[in-house]
Short mmCIF file of C-alpha atoms and ligand atoms in Angstrom, two decimals:
data_model
loop_
_atom_site.label_atom_id
_atom_site.label_comp_id
_atom_site.label_asym_id
_atom_site.label_seq_id
_atom_site.Cartn_x
_atom_site.Cartn_y
_atom_site.Cartn_z
CA MET A 1376 -35.64 -16.20 5.58
CA ASN A 1377 -32.27 -17.90 5.58
CA PRO A 1378 -31.04 -19.54 8.71
CA SER A 1379 -28.31 -17.55 10.36
CA ILE A 1380 -24.85 -19.00 9.81
CA GLN A 1381 -22.92 -19.64 12.98
CA LEU A 1382 -19.93 -17.45 12.22
CA SER A 1383 -18.38 -18.31 15.58
CA GLN A 1384 -17.90 -21.88 14.32
CA PHE A 1385 -15.27 -20.61 11.88
CA PHE A 1386 -13.01 -19.59 14.76
CA PRO A 1387 -10.88 -22.47 15.98
CA SER A 1388 -10.41 -23.65 19.50
CA PRO A 1389 -6.74 -23.13 20.47
CA GLU A 1390 -5.84 -26.79 19.93
CA ASP A 1391 -7.44 -26.80 16.45
CA ILE A 1392 -4.91 -24.33 15.06
CA PRO A 1393 -2.55 -26.36 12.85
CA SER A 1394 0.84 -26.53 14.52
CA GLU A 1395 2.71 -25.23 11.46
CA HIS A 1396 0.61 -22.05 11.49
CA ARG A 1397 0.78 -21.31 15.21
CA LEU A 1398 2.72 -18.42 16.64
CA GLU A 1399 4.41 -20.43 19.35
CA THR A 1400 5.05 -17.54 21.73
CA PRO A 1401 3.85 -13.94 21.65
CA ILE A 1402 6.37 -11.50 20.20
CA HIS A 1403 7.13 -8.72 22.63
CA GLN A 1404 9.18 -6.49 20.43
CA ARG A 1405 11.26 -4.00 22.37
CA ALA A 1406 13.88 -3.54 19.65
CA TYR A 1407 13.99 -0.65 17.23
CA VAL A 1408 16.61 0.61 14.82
CA VAL A 1409 18.20 3.99 15.34
CA ASN A 1410 21.52 5.28 14.10
CA GLY A 1411 22.78 1.82 13.20
CA GLN A 1412 21.95 0.34 16.61
CA LEU A 1413 19.33 -2.16 17.63
CA ALA A 1414 18.14 -0.18 20.63
CA THR A 1415 15.97 -1.64 23.39
CA TRP A 1416 12.83 0.13 24.53
CA SER A 1417 12.01 -0.10 28.21
CA GLY A 1418 8.87 2.03 28.37
CA ASP A 1419 5.19 1.34 27.76
CA MET A 1420 4.16 -1.32 25.30
CA LYS A 1421 1.05 -1.66 23.13
CA ARG A 1422 -0.68 -5.05 23.12
CA VAL A 1423 -1.24 -6.55 19.69
CA LEU A 1424 -4.52 -8.39 19.26
CA SER A 1425 -4.89 -10.55 16.20
CA PRO A 1426 -7.98 -10.34 13.99
CA ILE A 1427 -8.05 -14.10 14.54
CA CYS A 1428 -10.18 -15.19 17.48
CA VAL A 1429 -10.25 -18.47 19.36
CA ARG A 1430 -13.35 -20.19 20.65
CA ALA A 1431 -13.52 -21.22 24.28
CA THR A 1432 -15.37 -24.30 25.51
CA ASP A 1433 -18.34 -22.12 26.51
CA GLY A 1434 -18.59 -20.96 22.88
CA SER A 1435 -17.33 -17.41 23.54
CA VAL A 1436 -14.71 -16.02 21.16
CA SER A 1437 -11.85 -13.63 21.84
CA GLN A 1438 -9.03 -12.13 19.80
CA VAL A 1439 -5.66 -13.81 20.29
CA GLU A 1440 -2.98 -11.67 21.90
CA ILE A 1441 0.11 -12.12 19.73
CA GLY A 1442 2.58 -9.69 21.24
CA SER A 1443 3.34 -6.06 21.85
CA TYR A 1444 5.46 -3.21 20.54
CA PRO A 1445 6.83 0.03 21.98
CA VAL A 1446 4.78 3.13 22.63
CA MET A 1447 7.44 5.78 22.21
CA GLY A 1448 7.10 9.49 22.75
CA VAL A 1449 8.36 12.73 21.29
CA ALA A 1450 11.86 12.44 22.76
CA GLU A 1451 12.43 9.18 20.87
CA SER A 1452 10.88 10.48 17.68
CA ASP A 1453 13.14 13.56 17.87
CA SER A 1454 16.26 11.43 18.20
CA ILE A 1455 15.19 9.00 15.49
CA LEU A 1456 14.55 11.88 13.08
CA GLU A 1457 17.89 13.36 14.13
CA ALA A 1458 19.63 10.07 13.24
CA ALA A 1459 18.14 10.09 9.75
CA GLY A 1460 19.14 13.74 9.34
CA GLN A 1461 22.71 13.05 10.46
CA ALA A 1462 23.05 10.13 8.07
CA TYR A 1463 21.93 12.40 5.24
CA ASP A 1464 24.18 15.19 6.55
CA SER A 1465 22.86 17.79 4.12
CA GLY A 1466 23.76 15.50 1.23
CA ARG A 1467 27.32 14.87 2.44
CA GLY A 1468 26.55 11.56 4.13
CA GLU A 1469 28.04 8.23 3.06
CA TRP A 1470 24.70 7.03 1.66
CA PRO A 1471 23.63 10.02 -0.47
CA THR A 1472 27.13 10.30 -1.97
CA MET A 1473 27.67 6.58 -2.47
CA PRO A 1474 27.98 5.29 -6.06
CA VAL A 1475 24.69 3.87 -7.27
CA SER A 1476 26.34 0.48 -7.85
CA LYS A 1477 27.32 0.31 -4.17
CA ARG A 1478 23.81 1.26 -3.04
CA ILE A 1479 22.50 -1.56 -5.17
CA GLU A 1480 24.94 -3.96 -3.47
CA CYS A 1481 23.58 -2.89 -0.07
CA MET A 1482 20.03 -3.45 -1.29
CA GLN A 1483 20.91 -6.90 -2.60
CA GLU A 1484 22.34 -7.76 0.79
CA PHE A 1485 19.10 -6.54 2.36
CA VAL A 1486 17.03 -8.74 0.02
CA ARG A 1487 19.23 -11.73 0.85
CA GLN A 1488 18.58 -11.26 4.56
CA MET A 1489 14.90 -10.48 3.96
CA ALA A 1490 14.37 -13.68 1.98
CA ALA A 1491 15.63 -15.69 4.95
CA GLN A 1492 12.78 -14.26 7.05
CA ARG A 1493 10.00 -15.16 4.59
CA ASP A 1494 8.23 -17.77 6.69
CA LEU A 1495 8.04 -15.63 9.81
CA VAL A 1496 6.97 -12.48 7.96
CA VAL A 1497 4.26 -14.44 6.13
CA LYS A 1498 3.04 -15.93 9.39
CA LEU A 1499 2.91 -12.49 10.99
CA LEU A 1500 0.98 -11.12 8.00
CA MET A 1501 -1.64 -13.80 8.62
CA TRP A 1502 -1.81 -13.22 12.34
CA GLU A 1503 -1.58 -9.44 12.37
CA ILE A 1504 -3.96 -8.51 9.56
CA GLY A 1505 -5.85 -11.74 8.86
CA LYS A 1506 -4.64 -12.03 5.26
CA SER A 1507 -4.89 -15.54 3.81
CA LEU A 1508 -1.74 -17.64 3.69
CA ALA A 1509 -1.78 -17.64 -0.12
CA ASP A 1510 -2.15 -13.85 -0.29
CA SER A 1511 0.43 -13.31 2.47
CA ARG A 1512 2.95 -15.35 0.51
CA LYS A 1513 2.00 -13.42 -2.61
CA GLU A 1514 2.53 -10.14 -0.80
CA PHE A 1515 5.99 -11.17 0.35
CA ASP A 1516 7.09 -12.54 -3.02
CA ARG A 1517 5.63 -9.64 -4.96
CA THR A 1518 7.60 -7.29 -2.71
CA VAL A 1519 10.87 -9.09 -3.39
CA GLU A 1520 10.11 -9.01 -7.12
CA TYR A 1521 9.34 -5.30 -6.80
CA ILE A 1522 12.74 -4.68 -5.23
CA GLN A 1523 14.50 -6.59 -8.01
CA ALA A 1524 12.52 -4.76 -10.69
CA THR A 1525 13.39 -1.45 -9.05
CA ILE A 1526 17.07 -2.33 -9.13
CA VAL A 1527 16.83 -3.17 -12.84
CA ALA A 1528 15.06 0.16 -13.48
CA LEU A 1529 17.65 2.07 -11.48
CA LYS A 1530 20.51 0.52 -13.44
CA ALA A 1531 18.81 1.47 -16.70
CA GLN A 1532 18.21 5.01 -15.48
CA ASP A 1533 21.75 5.43 -14.21
CA ASN A 1534 23.35 3.96 -17.31
CA GLU A 1535 21.27 6.27 -19.47
CA ASN A 1536 22.72 9.21 -17.54
CA SER A 1537 26.32 8.00 -17.63
CA ARG A 1538 27.33 10.37 -20.39
CA PHE A 1539 27.90 13.98 -21.23
CA THR A 1540 25.66 16.01 -23.48
CA VAL A 1541 26.83 19.08 -25.36
CA VAL A 1542 24.21 21.72 -26.16
CA GLU A 1543 24.83 25.27 -27.38
CA GLY A 1544 28.40 25.31 -26.12
CA THR A 1545 27.61 23.82 -22.73
CA ILE A 1546 28.73 20.37 -21.60
CA GLY A 1547 26.31 18.84 -19.14
CA GLN A 1548 25.87 15.66 -17.16
CA VAL A 1549 22.44 15.11 -15.62
CA ARG A 1550 21.67 12.54 -12.93
CA ARG A 1551 18.95 11.97 -10.40
CA THR A 1552 19.89 12.84 -6.83
CA PRO A 1553 18.24 12.29 -3.44
CA LEU A 1554 15.91 14.69 -1.66
CA GLY A 1555 16.86 14.15 1.99
CA VAL A 1556 14.96 12.51 4.85
CA VAL A 1557 11.89 10.48 3.91
CA LEU A 1558 9.16 9.70 6.42
CA CYS A 1559 7.67 6.45 5.22
CA MET A 1560 4.26 5.21 6.39
CA GLY A 1561 2.35 2.32 4.85
CA PRO A 1562 -1.20 0.99 5.24
CA TYR A 1563 -2.44 -2.04 7.19
CA ASN A 1564 -3.91 -3.89 4.20
CA TYR A 1565 -0.56 -4.23 2.41
CA PRO A 1566 1.74 -3.41 5.31
CA LEU A 1567 4.85 -4.92 3.77
CA ASN A 1568 4.29 -4.35 0.08
CA GLU A 1569 2.98 -0.81 0.08
CA THR A 1570 5.46 0.36 2.70
CA PHE A 1571 8.31 -1.08 0.66
CA CYS A 1572 6.93 0.42 -2.55
CA THR A 1573 8.03 3.78 -1.15
CA LEU A 1574 10.84 2.70 1.18
CA ILE A 1575 12.88 0.84 -1.44
CA PRO A 1576 12.96 3.51 -4.18
CA ALA A 1577 13.54 6.16 -1.50
CA LEU A 1578 16.60 4.28 -0.26
CA LEU A 1579 17.96 3.37 -3.67
CA MET A 1580 17.91 7.02 -4.69
CA GLY A 1581 20.13 7.90 -1.71
CA ASN A 1582 17.62 9.26 0.79
CA THR A 1583 17.64 8.31 4.46
CA VAL A 1584 14.47 7.06 6.07
CA VAL A 1585 12.31 7.07 9.17
CA LEU A 1586 9.95 4.11 8.86
CA LYS A 1587 6.74 4.09 10.85
CA PRO A 1588 4.87 0.80 10.44
CA PRO A 1589 1.07 0.82 10.29
CA GLN A 1590 -0.99 0.31 13.43
CA TYR A 1591 -2.01 -3.19 12.29
CA GLY A 1592 0.98 -4.84 10.68
CA THR A 1593 3.80 -3.68 12.92
CA LEU A 1594 5.32 -6.87 14.29
CA LEU A 1595 5.94 -8.25 10.81
CA PHE A 1596 8.75 -5.72 10.39
CA TRP A 1597 10.46 -7.07 13.49
CA PRO A 1598 12.20 -9.98 11.67
CA LEU A 1599 13.64 -7.41 9.24
CA LEU A 1600 15.15 -5.00 11.76
CA GLU A 1601 18.56 -6.68 11.80
CA ALA A 1602 18.64 -6.55 7.99
CA PHE A 1603 17.80 -2.82 8.06
CA ARG A 1604 20.56 -2.29 10.58
CA THR A 1605 23.32 -4.25 8.89
CA ALA A 1606 22.65 -3.95 5.16
CA PHE A 1607 22.81 -0.14 5.11
CA PRO A 1608 25.18 2.39 6.68
CA LYS A 1609 24.19 3.63 10.12
CA GLY A 1610 21.24 5.98 10.31
CA VAL A 1611 20.02 5.21 6.79
CA VAL A 1612 16.99 3.25 8.04
CA ASN A 1613 15.45 4.08 11.41
CA THR A 1614 12.19 2.73 12.82
CA ILE A 1615 9.69 4.37 15.12
CA TYR A 1616 6.73 2.98 17.08
CA ALA A 1617 4.59 5.73 18.54
CA PRO A 1618 1.07 7.13 18.31
CA GLY A 1619 0.97 8.81 14.91
CA GLU A 1620 -1.00 11.85 16.07
CA LEU A 1621 1.66 12.53 18.71
CA VAL A 1622 4.86 12.24 16.72
CA VAL A 1623 4.12 12.60 13.01
CA PRO A 1624 2.83 16.21 12.95
CA ARG A 1625 5.76 17.10 15.19
CA MET A 1626 8.28 15.53 12.82
CA LEU A 1627 6.81 17.51 9.94
CA ALA A 1628 6.64 20.73 11.97
CA SER A 1629 10.39 20.41 12.62
CA GLY A 1630 10.99 21.08 8.93
CA LYS A 1631 13.44 18.16 8.92
CA VAL A 1632 11.33 15.84 6.77
CA ASN A 1633 11.89 16.35 3.06
CA VAL A 1634 9.51 13.75 1.70
CA LEU A 1635 6.25 12.52 3.17
CA ALA A 1636 5.54 9.05 1.77
CA LEU A 1637 2.14 8.06 3.06
CA ILE A 1638 -0.34 5.44 1.98
CA GLY A 1639 -3.36 6.44 4.02
CA SER A 1640 -6.23 8.89 4.11
CA SER A 1641 -6.43 12.25 2.35
CA ARG A 1642 -7.66 13.83 5.61
CA VAL A 1643 -4.45 12.81 7.42
CA ALA A 1644 -2.28 13.73 4.44
CA ASP A 1645 -3.78 17.23 4.22
CA HIS A 1646 -3.29 17.76 7.95
CA LEU A 1647 0.32 16.60 7.88
CA LYS A 1648 1.35 18.63 4.86
CA LYS A 1649 0.15 21.79 6.56
CA GLN A 1650 2.50 21.20 9.52
CA HIS A 1651 5.67 21.76 7.50
CA PRO A 1652 7.02 25.29 8.08
CA LYS A 1653 8.09 25.64 4.44
CA SER A 1654 5.55 23.65 2.50
CA HIS A 1655 7.37 24.17 -0.81
CA ARG A 1656 10.28 22.16 0.61
CA LEU A 1657 8.11 19.13 1.31
CA ARG A 1658 7.53 16.60 -1.43
CA ALA A 1659 4.54 14.35 -0.90
CA VAL A 1660 4.19 10.89 -2.37
CA LEU A 1661 0.70 9.81 -1.41
CA GLY A 1662 -1.63 6.89 -2.02
CA LEU A 1663 -5.00 7.90 -0.57
CA ASP A 1664 -8.73 7.17 -0.52
CA ALA A 1665 -10.51 5.49 -3.39
CA LYS A 1666 -14.03 4.42 -4.30
CA ASN A 1667 -13.54 2.66 -7.61
CA ALA A 1668 -16.74 1.97 -9.53
CA ALA A 1669 -17.62 -0.78 -11.99
CA ILE A 1670 -19.96 0.27 -14.79
CA VAL A 1671 -21.80 -2.77 -16.14
CA LEU A 1672 -23.32 -1.97 -19.56
CA PRO A 1673 -26.46 -3.74 -20.85
CA ASP A 1674 -24.50 -5.88 -23.34
CA ALA A 1675 -21.81 -6.96 -20.85
CA ASP A 1676 -20.77 -10.60 -20.75
CA LEU A 1677 -22.25 -11.32 -17.34
CA ASP A 1678 -20.03 -14.34 -16.69
CA VAL A 1679 -16.99 -12.10 -16.98
CA ALA A 1680 -18.54 -9.11 -15.21
CA VAL A 1681 -19.79 -11.12 -12.24
CA LYS A 1682 -16.53 -13.01 -11.76
CA GLU A 1683 -14.40 -9.85 -11.97
CA CYS A 1684 -16.75 -7.83 -9.77
CA VAL A 1685 -16.80 -10.49 -7.04
CA GLN A 1686 -13.03 -10.64 -7.01
CA GLY A 1687 -12.70 -6.89 -7.38
CA ALA A 1688 -15.11 -6.15 -4.54
CA LEU A 1689 -14.32 -8.91 -2.10
CA SER A 1690 -10.78 -10.22 -2.40
CA PHE A 1691 -9.10 -9.74 0.98
CA ASN A 1692 -12.55 -8.82 2.31
CA GLY A 1693 -12.67 -5.71 0.13
CA GLN A 1694 -9.72 -4.24 2.03
CA ARG A 1695 -7.81 -3.03 -1.01
CA CYS A 1696 -7.46 0.59 -2.05
CA THR A 1697 -8.18 -0.63 -5.58
CA ALA A 1698 -11.26 -2.66 -4.61
CA LEU A 1699 -14.49 -2.11 -6.51
CA LYS A 1700 -16.53 -0.17 -3.96
CA MET A 1701 -19.60 0.68 -6.06
CA LEU A 1702 -21.24 -1.44 -8.76
CA ILE A 1703 -23.26 0.60 -11.25
CA VAL A 1704 -25.37 -1.80 -13.27
CA HIS A 1705 -27.73 -1.07 -16.16
CA GLN A 1706 -31.38 -1.25 -15.10
CA SER A 1707 -32.20 -3.85 -17.76
CA ILE A 1708 -29.80 -6.46 -16.39
CA VAL A 1709 -29.60 -5.62 -12.71
CA ALA A 1710 -31.89 -8.44 -11.56
CA GLU A 1711 -29.90 -11.09 -13.40
CA PHE A 1712 -26.61 -9.51 -12.36
CA ILE A 1713 -27.58 -9.55 -8.69
CA ARG A 1714 -28.86 -13.12 -8.93
CA ARG A 1715 -25.54 -14.34 -10.35
CA PHE A 1716 -23.44 -12.08 -8.17
CA THR A 1717 -25.03 -13.22 -4.92
CA GLU A 1718 -24.74 -16.84 -6.06
CA GLU A 1719 -20.98 -16.36 -6.49
CA VAL A 1720 -20.72 -14.58 -3.14
CA ARG A 1721 -22.45 -17.59 -1.54
CA LYS A 1722 -19.62 -19.80 -2.85
CA LEU A 1723 -16.91 -17.74 -1.14
CA LYS A 1724 -15.23 -19.69 1.61
CA VAL A 1725 -15.23 -18.18 5.08
CA GLY A 1726 -12.49 -19.25 7.42
CA MET A 1727 -9.12 -18.70 9.00
CA PRO A 1728 -6.21 -17.35 6.95
CA TRP A 1729 -4.31 -20.65 6.82
CA GLU A 1730 -7.21 -22.59 5.28
CA ALA A 1731 -6.78 -23.52 1.62
CA GLY A 1732 -9.01 -21.55 -0.74
CA VAL A 1733 -10.32 -19.22 1.98
CA ASN A 1734 -11.77 -15.89 0.77
CA ILE A 1735 -13.42 -14.23 3.75
CA THR A 1736 -11.19 -13.86 6.81
CA PRO A 1737 -11.40 -11.81 10.03
CA LEU A 1738 -11.17 -8.01 9.96
CA PRO A 1739 -8.65 -6.08 12.12
CA GLY A 1740 -11.05 -5.56 15.02
CA PRO A 1741 -14.68 -5.34 16.07
CA HIS A 1742 -14.67 -1.62 15.27
CA ARG A 1743 -14.57 -2.58 11.60
CA THR A 1744 -17.55 -4.94 11.79
CA ALA A 1745 -19.35 -2.21 13.76
CA TYR A 1746 -18.66 0.31 10.99
CA MET A 1747 -19.94 -2.06 8.27
CA THR A 1748 -23.07 -2.74 10.31
CA GLU A 1749 -23.78 0.97 10.82
CA ALA A 1750 -23.34 1.75 7.13
CA ILE A 1751 -25.68 -1.08 6.12
CA THR A 1752 -28.29 -0.18 8.75
CA GLU A 1753 -28.31 3.40 7.53
CA ALA A 1754 -28.79 2.29 3.91
CA VAL A 1755 -31.56 -0.12 4.89
CA ASP A 1756 -33.30 2.62 6.90
CA LYS A 1757 -33.25 4.71 3.73
CA GLY A 1758 -34.76 2.01 1.53
CA ALA A 1759 -31.97 -0.36 0.49
CA VAL A 1760 -32.05 -4.12 1.04
CA VAL A 1761 -29.33 -6.64 1.82
CA VAL A 1762 -29.98 -8.95 -1.11
CA ASN A 1763 -27.76 -11.92 -0.31
CA ALA A 1764 -28.40 -14.64 2.23
CA ASN A 1765 -26.67 -13.98 5.54
CA GLY A 1766 -25.24 -10.67 4.26
CA GLY A 1767 -23.99 -8.51 7.12
CA GLU A 1768 -24.05 -11.22 9.79
CA HIS A 1769 -21.06 -10.91 12.03
CA CYS A 1770 -19.36 -12.39 15.02
CA ALA A 1771 -16.48 -10.61 16.74
CA THR A 1772 -14.08 -9.85 13.83
CA LEU A 1773 -15.75 -11.98 11.15
CA PHE A 1774 -18.20 -10.25 8.84
CA TYR A 1775 -20.19 -12.06 6.19
CA PRO A 1776 -20.19 -10.06 2.91
CA ALA A 1777 -23.30 -7.97 2.32
CA VAL A 1778 -24.61 -6.97 -1.11
CA VAL A 1779 -26.73 -3.85 -0.66
CA TYR A 1780 -29.22 -2.65 -3.30
CA PRO A 1781 -30.36 -0.11 -4.40
CA VAL A 1782 -27.84 2.34 -3.01
CA ARG A 1783 -28.67 5.98 -3.67
CA GLU A 1784 -27.34 9.48 -3.13
CA GLY A 1785 -27.76 10.39 0.53
CA MET A 1786 -26.68 7.01 1.87
CA ARG A 1787 -23.21 6.72 3.38
CA LEU A 1788 -22.46 3.75 1.16
CA PHE A 1789 -23.01 5.93 -1.90
CA ARG A 1790 -19.87 7.98 -1.35
CA GLU A 1791 -17.94 6.67 1.66
CA GLU A 1792 -15.04 4.31 1.12
CA GLN A 1793 -16.30 1.28 3.03
CA PHE A 1794 -12.98 -0.61 2.83
CA GLY A 1795 -14.56 -3.91 3.79
CA PRO A 1796 -16.91 -6.70 2.71
CA VAL A 1797 -19.92 -4.58 1.77
CA VAL A 1798 -20.87 -4.26 -1.90
CA PRO A 1799 -23.19 -1.36 -2.80
CA VAL A 1800 -25.09 -1.71 -6.08
CA MET A 1801 -26.90 1.09 -7.92
CA THR A 1802 -28.48 1.24 -11.34
CA PHE A 1803 -28.49 3.56 -14.33
CA ASP A 1804 -30.72 4.00 -17.36
CA ASP A 1805 -28.62 6.44 -19.33
CA VAL A 1806 -24.85 5.91 -19.27
CA LYS A 1807 -24.48 9.63 -18.46
CA GLU A 1808 -25.72 8.79 -14.94
CA ALA A 1809 -22.89 6.31 -14.46
CA LEU A 1810 -20.43 8.81 -15.85
CA ASP A 1811 -21.82 11.49 -13.53
CA TYR A 1812 -21.17 9.27 -10.53
CA VAL A 1813 -17.48 9.15 -11.42
CA MET A 1814 -17.29 12.84 -12.38
CA THR A 1815 -18.84 14.05 -9.14
CA SER A 1816 -16.83 11.71 -6.93
CA ASP A 1817 -14.07 13.07 -4.69
CA HIS A 1818 -12.04 10.06 -5.71
CA GLY A 1819 -10.16 9.47 -8.93
CA GLN A 1820 -8.15 6.29 -8.82
CA GLN A 1821 -9.58 3.73 -11.29
CA VAL A 1822 -12.79 2.50 -12.87
CA SER A 1823 -13.90 -0.74 -14.54
CA ILE A 1824 -16.20 -0.91 -17.57
CA PHE A 1825 -17.94 -4.13 -18.58
CA GLY A 1826 -19.42 -4.25 -22.08
CA THR A 1827 -18.89 -5.46 -25.64
CA ASP A 1828 -19.89 -2.57 -27.91
CA PRO A 1829 -16.68 -0.94 -29.20
CA ASP A 1830 -18.44 2.38 -29.90
CA GLU A 1831 -19.95 2.64 -26.46
CA ILE A 1832 -16.77 1.58 -24.66
CA GLY A 1833 -14.65 3.90 -26.79
CA ALA A 1834 -16.95 6.82 -26.05
CA LEU A 1835 -16.85 6.08 -22.32
CA VAL A 1836 -13.09 5.73 -22.12
CA ASP A 1837 -12.37 9.23 -23.43
CA PRO A 1838 -13.96 11.20 -20.57
CA LEU A 1839 -13.08 8.58 -17.94
CA VAL A 1840 -9.32 8.71 -18.53
CA ASN A 1841 -9.54 12.39 -17.62
CA GLN A 1842 -11.24 11.54 -14.31
CA VAL A 1843 -9.25 8.55 -13.10
CA CYS A 1844 -5.79 7.15 -13.80
CA ARG A 1845 -6.70 3.69 -15.06
CA VAL A 1846 -9.74 2.46 -16.96
CA ASN A 1847 -10.06 -1.33 -16.81
CA ILE A 1848 -12.09 -2.85 -19.61
CA ASN A 1849 -13.83 -6.12 -18.74
CA CYS A 1850 -11.58 -6.63 -15.75
CA GLN A 1851 -11.47 -5.54 -12.13
CA CYS A 1852 -9.43 -2.60 -10.84
CA GLN A 1853 -5.98 -3.43 -9.56
CA ARG A 1854 -2.54 -2.02 -9.04
CA GLY A 1855 -0.40 -4.51 -10.91
CA PRO A 1856 1.59 -5.27 -12.94
CA ASP A 1857 3.85 -3.01 -10.91
CA VAL A 1858 5.67 -1.56 -13.91
CA PHE A 1859 2.45 0.20 -14.95
CA PRO A 1860 1.82 3.65 -13.47
CA PHE A 1861 -0.18 3.53 -10.25
CA ALA A 1862 -1.65 6.97 -9.66
CA GLY A 1863 -4.83 8.80 -8.82
CA ARG A 1864 -6.55 12.16 -9.21
CA LYS A 1865 -8.57 14.31 -6.79
CA ASP A 1866 -8.45 12.81 -3.27
CA SER A 1867 -6.91 9.52 -4.40
CA ALA A 1868 -3.19 10.17 -4.74
CA GLU A 1869 -0.33 12.53 -5.26
CA GLY A 1870 2.48 11.29 -7.47
CA THR A 1871 2.84 8.07 -9.40
CA LEU A 1872 4.17 4.81 -8.06
CA SER A 1873 5.30 2.41 -10.73
CA VAL A 1874 8.71 0.79 -10.48
CA ALA A 1875 10.34 3.51 -12.59
CA ASP A 1876 8.07 6.41 -11.55
CA ALA A 1877 8.81 5.82 -7.87
CA LEU A 1878 12.53 6.29 -8.50
CA ARG A 1879 11.68 9.66 -9.98
CA ALA A 1880 9.31 10.52 -7.13
CA PHE A 1881 12.09 10.15 -4.56
CA SER A 1882 14.73 12.11 -6.45
CA ILE A 1883 15.39 15.27 -8.36
CA ARG A 1884 17.50 15.86 -11.41
CA SER A 1885 20.73 17.68 -10.76
CA MET A 1886 23.49 18.44 -13.23
CA VAL A 1887 26.98 19.70 -13.70
CA ALA A 1888 27.57 22.18 -16.48
CA LEU A 1889 30.79 23.48 -18.06
CA LYS A 1890 31.59 25.74 -20.98
CA GLU A 1891 32.63 23.66 -23.96
CA THR A 1892 36.35 24.51 -23.92
CA GLU A 1893 39.52 22.45 -24.17
CA LYS A 1894 40.23 23.09 -20.50
CA SER A 1895 36.79 21.86 -19.51
CA LYS A 1896 37.23 18.69 -21.53
CA GLN A 1897 40.63 18.00 -19.96
CA LEU A 1898 39.16 18.61 -16.49
CA LEU A 1899 36.24 16.27 -17.08
CA ASN A 1900 38.48 13.58 -18.55
CA ALA A 1901 40.76 13.76 -15.52
CA ILE A 1902 37.82 13.50 -13.10
CA VAL A 1903 36.43 10.48 -14.94
CA ARG A 1904 39.84 8.82 -15.33
CA ASP A 1905 40.80 9.28 -11.67
CA HIS A 1906 37.27 8.50 -10.32
CA SER A 1907 37.35 11.78 -8.42
CA SER A 1908 33.55 12.02 -8.40
CA ASN A 1909 30.69 9.55 -8.02
CA PHE A 1910 28.41 11.94 -9.89
CA ILE A 1911 30.69 12.80 -12.80
CA ASN A 1912 31.42 9.43 -14.29
CA THR A 1913 30.69 7.41 -17.38
CA GLY A 1914 30.73 3.97 -15.78
CA PHE A 1915 28.17 1.35 -16.75
CA ILE A 1916 26.42 -0.77 -14.12
CA LEU A 1917 25.88 -4.32 -15.34
O1 LIG B 3342 -4.50 -1.33 -1.41
C1 LIG B 3342 -3.98 -0.94 -2.45
C2 LIG B 3342 -3.06 -1.86 -3.18
O2 LIG B 3342 -1.98 -1.19 -3.75
C3 LIG B 3342 -3.82 -2.60 -4.22
O3 LIG B 3342 -3.02 -3.50 -4.85
O4 LIG B 3342 -4.65 -4.01 -6.66
O5 LIG B 3342 -2.65 -5.41 -6.30
O6 LIG B 3342 -4.53 -5.47 -4.66
P1 LIG B 3342 -3.76 -4.66 -5.66
#
């Protein structure tokens, strides 16, 4: 029996928080952006409790209150949606008709202002979602890089289309055009990055946006509100803070949302899509549930497999859509795999987000530690064992990673997406059993295979690529590099979100066509020469 670790000791007393990482005063955000104004909310506010707790002198711990944000209602959501609709103005608005080069200038201005807010946004990422300082910085910087890469991709796309094509006596020019109003909702685990992975391409393609930040990870958008307001024409970016179940179905039911961009659960996505009165008019760009598996073959290099599986399962406490959420290990090596795996888990550093090298940080709230505990208890009741020392111990929002083995059909951990620091392990004798797990799953995002036999890996890849959208060989599942397609099958996604694919997701091809006659050519030449159209032009964006 291992002695219990005192998880409460990892929470600081208020005076132990390093001064450079403190949030000096709570942020009571009453501002929101609507129709080019920074409006002030005077109604109810929602308290924001940090995942980070502080320890009192009597040893008790409590979550730190870091601020509050508005709790708006349907009247506000109606007017915010109206503002986005007016800015789009059925495609006649300043933004959807603006030359691409000018939209890029606006975006560059936004990035300039955003970069100036890096320190505060990073600090809020740490305090609002408990992400480590290193990963919070990475999230911010990766997002800025994503914006720049998207601009490069847009220039390439637009330049490619800056010409006429003549086919069978018809002159055509084809460009990508916006879709309308985009409702943009990101997740709490990557609140900045994943929200911007839809927001930025949506804007660059000429759509107008209603942005609803995630429940955890709201205040970190506050330092960016002024940039949203000033970098883009009025009404192009609008922000809403309201209970999702109250306002989001209503926005969709109005028929005024053209694109639903949601990184969340398939249950919510299905419900929302059904609200639209003309479902064929709604485009959905969705990143949803996932339960990525790692298949560890008998000849796998265990040093590599263990290292990648620990990172894959437990970085940011397993709170990644791409996390490895089921390890399927060959029977012949499972004992050695578990021995090495739990040894590596033991080395993970538990602590507060600002601590150097920290791996395990607090979860968003005690409801998450309660969920992990219930799932483990259920598995243990059905015959599984927590095989690592201290696995599953918890205190307030801190949860020590638990490795649970053997996990079988019928346990919640077998199929449910745990989205936290619990690692289910199961075994297989015949590789068909591992394959069956993936085939019969409701999820279809990615899989990892660990092995060295080219024939066996080759034979596994062929069916797996038809079940998921990325097969990782001897490495963990992950989204990046962001230029690669990020997609999923079944309940895991709708649409593809790479840098270039996202530009396509938020636009549709439209074209002008003329009969190939002298008069047509003269007309086109005059339009191009006199810059009479932003669509019909042959300009090159450098
Ligand atoms: O939560 C889902 C993220 O898109 C995963 O990104 O694989 O880079 O952690 P990541």
